[in-house]
Amino acid sequence: QVQLEESGGGLVQAGGSLRLSCAASGRNPNAYNMGWFRQVPGKERQFVASITWNGGNVYYADSVKGRFTISRDNAKNMVYLQMNSLKPDDTADYYCAAVFRLRDAGLATQFDYWGRGTQVTVSS
């Protein structure tokens, strides 16, 4: 019911910043709760941040709290992840995800729709 496409990844030095974007399309794309997850090869997908459909509530993993900011612009059908003070441990493929009924914001298995991902590499 919703299609997602991430963009904005790239190579950045430690301490730098990147802004990831997620474009949503399909039927009622702004009705979905949205999340950002990241994954490195051979590891489980890890929760990063999530935001409710109207932007009223946001949630962050402890590892990124204070450095990352999730936001959305429903007029543009966009979700963003502003990443500041990046660390080498932030290196991963970042995925945008959507779920209509949010049951657990921190579990990747609870999200129904996924983008293909965008790669973020943070050099030391």
XYZ file of N, CA and C in Angstrom:
372
model
N 0.818 -1.216 0.000
C 0.000 0.000 0.000
C 0.849 1.261 0.000
N 2.117 1.151 0.353
C 3.008 2.297 0.344
C 4.367 1.851 -0.190
N 4.981 2.705 -0.985
C 6.307 2.457 -1.516
C 7.271 3.481 -0.929
N 8.475 3.038 -0.615
C 9.458 3.877 0.053
C 10.767 3.864 -0.717
N 11.416 5.009 -0.773
C 12.705 5.121 -1.438
C 13.611 6.057 -0.643
N 14.741 5.530 -0.193
C 15.688 6.309 0.589
C 16.709 6.985 -0.324
N 17.265 8.081 0.167
C 18.343 8.764 -0.524
C 19.128 9.586 0.493
N 20.286 10.069 0.083
C 21.076 10.955 0.918
C 22.286 10.332 1.566
N 22.473 9.040 1.399
C 23.638 8.400 1.980
C 24.914 8.795 1.264
N 26.031 8.466 1.883
C 27.313 8.780 1.293
C 28.441 8.573 2.272
N 29.592 9.115 1.925
C 30.796 9.024 2.739
C 31.022 10.340 3.462
N 31.257 10.259 4.756
C 31.476 11.450 5.562
C 32.510 11.139 6.637
N 33.262 12.144 7.031
C 34.235 11.977 8.099
C 33.551 11.989 9.465
N 34.184 11.338 10.424
C 33.674 11.359 11.788
C 33.476 12.796 12.260
N 32.346 13.022 12.904
C 31.990 14.356 13.344
C 31.152 15.134 12.360
N 31.031 14.626 11.155
C 30.259 15.295 10.133
C 28.781 14.974 10.211
N 28.046 15.452 9.214
C 26.596 15.314 9.198
C 26.104 14.843 7.844
N 24.984 14.154 7.867
C 24.259 13.761 6.676
C 22.772 13.846 6.970
N 21.990 14.090 5.937
C 20.545 14.024 6.059
C 20.009 12.990 5.090
N 19.374 11.973 5.630
C 18.732 10.958 4.823
C 17.284 11.347 4.569
N 16.803 11.002 3.389
C 15.428 11.284 3.020
C 14.731 10.000 2.635
N 13.452 9.936 2.907
C 12.618 8.808 2.524
C 11.378 9.356 1.846
N 11.229 9.056 0.579
C 10.064 9.475 -0.180
C 9.019 8.371 -0.149
N 7.821 8.712 0.266
C 6.733 7.759 0.369
C 5.699 8.024 -0.715
N 5.183 6.963 -1.280
C 4.154 7.086 -2.300
C 3.175 5.928 -2.161
N 2.074 6.037 -2.859
C 1.046 5.027 -2.786
C -0.216 5.567 -2.159
N -1.007 4.672 -1.614
C -2.272 5.049 -1.020
C -2.073 5.532 0.409
N -2.510 6.738 0.671
C -2.446 7.353 1.997
C -1.069 7.206 2.649
N -0.011 7.656 1.990
C 1.334 7.456 2.549
C 1.549 8.162 3.880
N 0.845 9.238 4.139
C 1.032 9.973 5.381
C 0.277 9.379 6.556
N -0.470 8.324 6.336
C -1.186 7.666 7.415
C -0.328 6.655 8.166
N 0.907 6.479 7.757
C 1.767 5.453 8.323
C 2.739 6.021 9.341
N 2.959 5.246 10.367
C 4.075 5.502 11.263
C 5.349 5.073 10.560
N 6.402 5.842 10.741
C 7.628 5.624 9.980
C 8.806 5.368 10.897
N 9.729 4.570 10.409
C 10.924 4.279 11.176
C 12.161 4.238 10.311
N 13.287 4.464 10.939
C 14.588 4.278 10.319
C 15.314 3.149 11.042
N 15.866 2.242 10.271
C 16.655 1.135 10.781
C 17.979 1.098 10.039
N 18.948 0.443 10.620
C 20.235 0.290 9.946
C 20.742 -1.129 10.119
N 21.594 -1.533 9.181
C 22.081 -2.896 9.173
C 23.475 -2.952 8.571
N 24.336 -3.720 9.195
C 25.661 -4.003 8.654
C 25.675 -5.458 8.216
N 26.538 -5.827 7.276
C 26.546 -7.199 6.783
C 26.726 -8.226 7.895
N 25.888 -9.256 7.870
C 25.972 -10.322 8.847
C 25.337 -10.032 10.183
N 24.746 -8.847 10.345
C 24.124 -8.470 11.605
C 22.626 -8.258 11.428
N 21.910 -8.296 12.540
C 20.484 -8.046 12.515
C 20.208 -6.571 12.286
N 19.074 -6.307 11.690
C 18.659 -4.939 11.474
C 18.373 -4.272 12.815
N 18.866 -3.052 12.980
C 18.841 -2.357 14.254
C 17.974 -1.103 14.173
N 17.172 -0.905 15.191
C 16.328 0.278 15.275
C 17.164 1.536 15.456
N 16.781 2.598 14.759
C 17.448 3.886 14.878
C 16.496 4.941 15.431
N 15.367 5.141 14.760
C 14.415 6.166 15.163
C 13.069 5.886 14.525
N 12.011 6.431 15.104
C 10.689 6.304 14.523
C 9.880 7.551 14.839
N 8.813 7.734 14.071
C 7.956 8.901 14.226
C 6.530 8.499 13.890
N 5.580 8.996 14.663
C 4.187 8.664 14.422
C 3.656 9.401 13.203
N 2.489 9.010 12.758
C 1.965 9.471 11.470
C 1.844 10.984 11.371
N 1.526 11.643 12.489
C 1.369 13.091 12.478
C 2.581 13.818 13.058
N 3.637 13.090 13.332
C 4.832 13.687 13.888
C 4.750 14.019 15.359
N 3.696 13.565 16.029
C 3.491 13.931 17.408
C 4.412 13.253 18.401
N 4.933 12.094 18.043
C 5.816 11.353 18.930
C 7.005 10.834 18.151
N 8.164 10.922 18.754
C 9.389 10.405 18.162
C 10.094 9.507 19.158
N 10.843 8.547 18.641
C 11.550 7.588 19.469
C 12.936 7.380 18.880
N 13.917 7.185 19.761
C 15.293 7.024 19.327
C 15.972 5.887 20.067
N 16.857 5.224 19.353
C 17.750 4.296 20.017
C 18.726 5.075 20.889
N 19.128 4.470 22.001
C 20.051 5.147 22.905
C 21.360 5.527 22.208
N 21.767 4.742 21.244
C 23.035 4.968 20.582
C 23.053 6.222 19.712
N 21.880 6.733 19.344
C 21.817 7.900 18.469
C 21.135 9.090 19.113
N 20.547 8.912 20.263
C 19.814 9.987 20.909
C 20.731 11.170 21.198
N 20.268 12.352 20.834
C 21.067 13.550 20.985
C 21.891 13.895 19.770
N 22.042 12.960 18.847
C 22.804 13.186 17.624
C 21.928 13.154 16.375
N 20.929 12.284 16.364
C 20.056 12.124 15.207
C 18.696 12.741 15.497
N 18.049 13.232 14.454
C 16.709 13.785 14.557
C 15.852 13.257 13.420
N 14.731 12.655 13.762
C 13.782 12.197 12.761
C 12.666 13.231 12.632
N 12.222 13.459 11.421
C 11.145 14.404 11.175
C 10.394 13.981 9.924
N 9.247 14.592 9.713
C 8.493 14.295 8.501
C 7.783 15.544 8.015
N 7.568 15.585 6.715
C 6.849 16.667 6.065
C 5.749 16.006 5.248
N 4.572 15.920 5.822
C 3.492 15.202 5.163
C 3.008 15.900 3.894
N 3.207 17.205 3.807
C 2.840 17.919 2.592
C 3.668 17.461 1.403
N 4.877 16.959 1.674
C 5.771 16.476 0.628
C 5.900 14.958 0.617
N 5.184 14.283 1.508
C 5.275 12.824 1.636
C 6.717 12.386 1.878
N 7.385 13.083 2.787
C 8.794 12.829 3.042
C 9.051 12.597 4.525
N 10.007 11.751 4.806
C 10.523 11.522 6.143
C 12.028 11.716 6.097
N 12.576 12.335 7.134
C 13.992 12.670 7.143
C 14.671 12.111 8.384
N 15.955 11.885 8.245
C 16.795 11.549 9.379
C 18.036 12.426 9.301
N 18.087 13.431 10.153
C 19.248 14.295 10.237
C 20.248 13.662 11.185
N 21.436 13.397 10.703
C 22.461 12.710 11.470
C 23.632 13.651 11.678
N 23.879 14.006 12.920
C 24.986 14.873 13.280
C 25.981 14.122 14.147
N 27.174 14.675 14.266
C 28.227 14.076 15.088
C 28.402 12.605 14.768
N 28.502 12.294 13.498
C 28.569 10.909 13.068
C 29.843 10.231 13.552
N 29.700 8.963 13.866
C 30.792 8.131 14.344
C 31.018 6.978 13.379
N 32.217 6.404 13.357
C 32.441 5.234 12.502
C 31.454 4.098 12.766
N 30.995 3.947 13.998
C 30.033 2.899 14.320
C 28.668 3.137 13.698
N 28.427 4.328 13.167
C 27.179 4.606 12.463
C 27.185 4.061 11.041
N 28.317 3.594 10.576
C 28.414 3.043 9.230
C 27.474 1.856 9.073
N 26.601 1.919 8.079
C 25.613 0.871 7.858
C 24.785 1.229 6.632
N 23.965 0.287 6.215
C 22.907 0.562 5.261
C 21.684 1.004 6.050
N 21.120 2.138 5.679
C 19.991 2.699 6.394
C 18.712 2.490 5.599
N 17.680 2.022 6.288
C 16.416 1.676 5.657
C 15.274 2.470 6.266
N 14.387 2.908 5.416
C 13.146 3.529 5.818
C 12.062 2.460 5.858
N 11.200 2.516 6.865
C 10.154 1.522 7.022
C 8.849 2.187 7.432
N 7.739 1.503 7.141
C 6.419 2.039 7.436
C 5.513 0.955 8.002
N 4.632 1.362 8.891
C 3.612 0.472 9.436
C 2.374 1.292 9.743
N 1.204 0.737 9.428
C -0.034 1.469 9.665
C -0.409 1.471 11.141
N -0.336 0.315 11.758
C -0.627 0.191 13.177
C 0.673 -0.116 13.906
N 1.150 0.850 14.634
C 2.422 0.706 15.338
C 2.218 -0.093 16.614
N 2.891 -1.224 16.703
C 2.801 -2.087 17.876
C 4.046 -1.995 18.740
N 5.198 -1.914 18.094
C 6.467 -1.778 18.789
C 7.419 -1.025 17.873
N 7.704 0.209 18.232
C 8.498 1.068 17.362
C 9.931 0.598 17.189
N 10.400 -0.258 18.087
C 11.785 -0.675 18.048
C 12.061 -2.008 17.377
N 11.040 -2.678 16.882
C 11.204 -3.994 16.283
C 11.035 -3.924 14.773
N 12.063 -4.315 14.058
C 11.997 -4.302 12.604
C 10.906 -5.219 12.070
N 10.643 -6.323 12.771
C 9.654 -7.278 12.314
C 8.236 -6.737 12.371
N 8.017 -5.634 13.072
C 6.689 -5.054 13.180
C 6.377 -4.074 12.051
N 7.348 -3.770 11.222
C 7.142 -2.858 10.101
C 6.867 -3.646 8.830
N 5.883 -3.189 8.082
C 5.366 -3.948 6.949
C 5.991 -3.580 5.618
N 6.471 -2.368 5.476
C 6.972 -1.881 4.202
C 8.366 -1.318 4.371
N 9.214 -1.579 3.376
C 10.617 -1.198 3.454
C 11.119 -0.637 2.143
N 12.023 0.336 2.248
C 12.755 0.779 1.084
C 13.944 -0.122 0.824
N 14.678 0.176 -0.218
C 15.837 -0.639 -0.581
C 17.094 -0.268 0.182
N 17.107 0.868 0.833
C 18.223 1.266 1.662
C 19.153 2.260 0.994
N 19.916 2.957 1.808
C 20.954 3.862 1.341
C 22.163 3.703 2.252
N 23.344 3.682 1.668
C 24.553 3.373 2.416
C 25.160 4.621 3.035
N 25.540 4.495 4.297
C 26.238 5.553 5.017
C 27.570 4.996 5.497
N 28.648 5.670 5.143
C 29.979 5.276 5.574
C 30.633 6.448 6.288
N 31.064 6.219 7.510
C 31.704 7.253 8.318
C 33.154 6.851 8.524
N 34.063 7.652 8.027
C 35.482 7.364 8.143
C 36.026 7.896 9.455
N 37.069 7.245 9.951
C 37.670 7.633 11.218
C 38.624 8.791 11.047
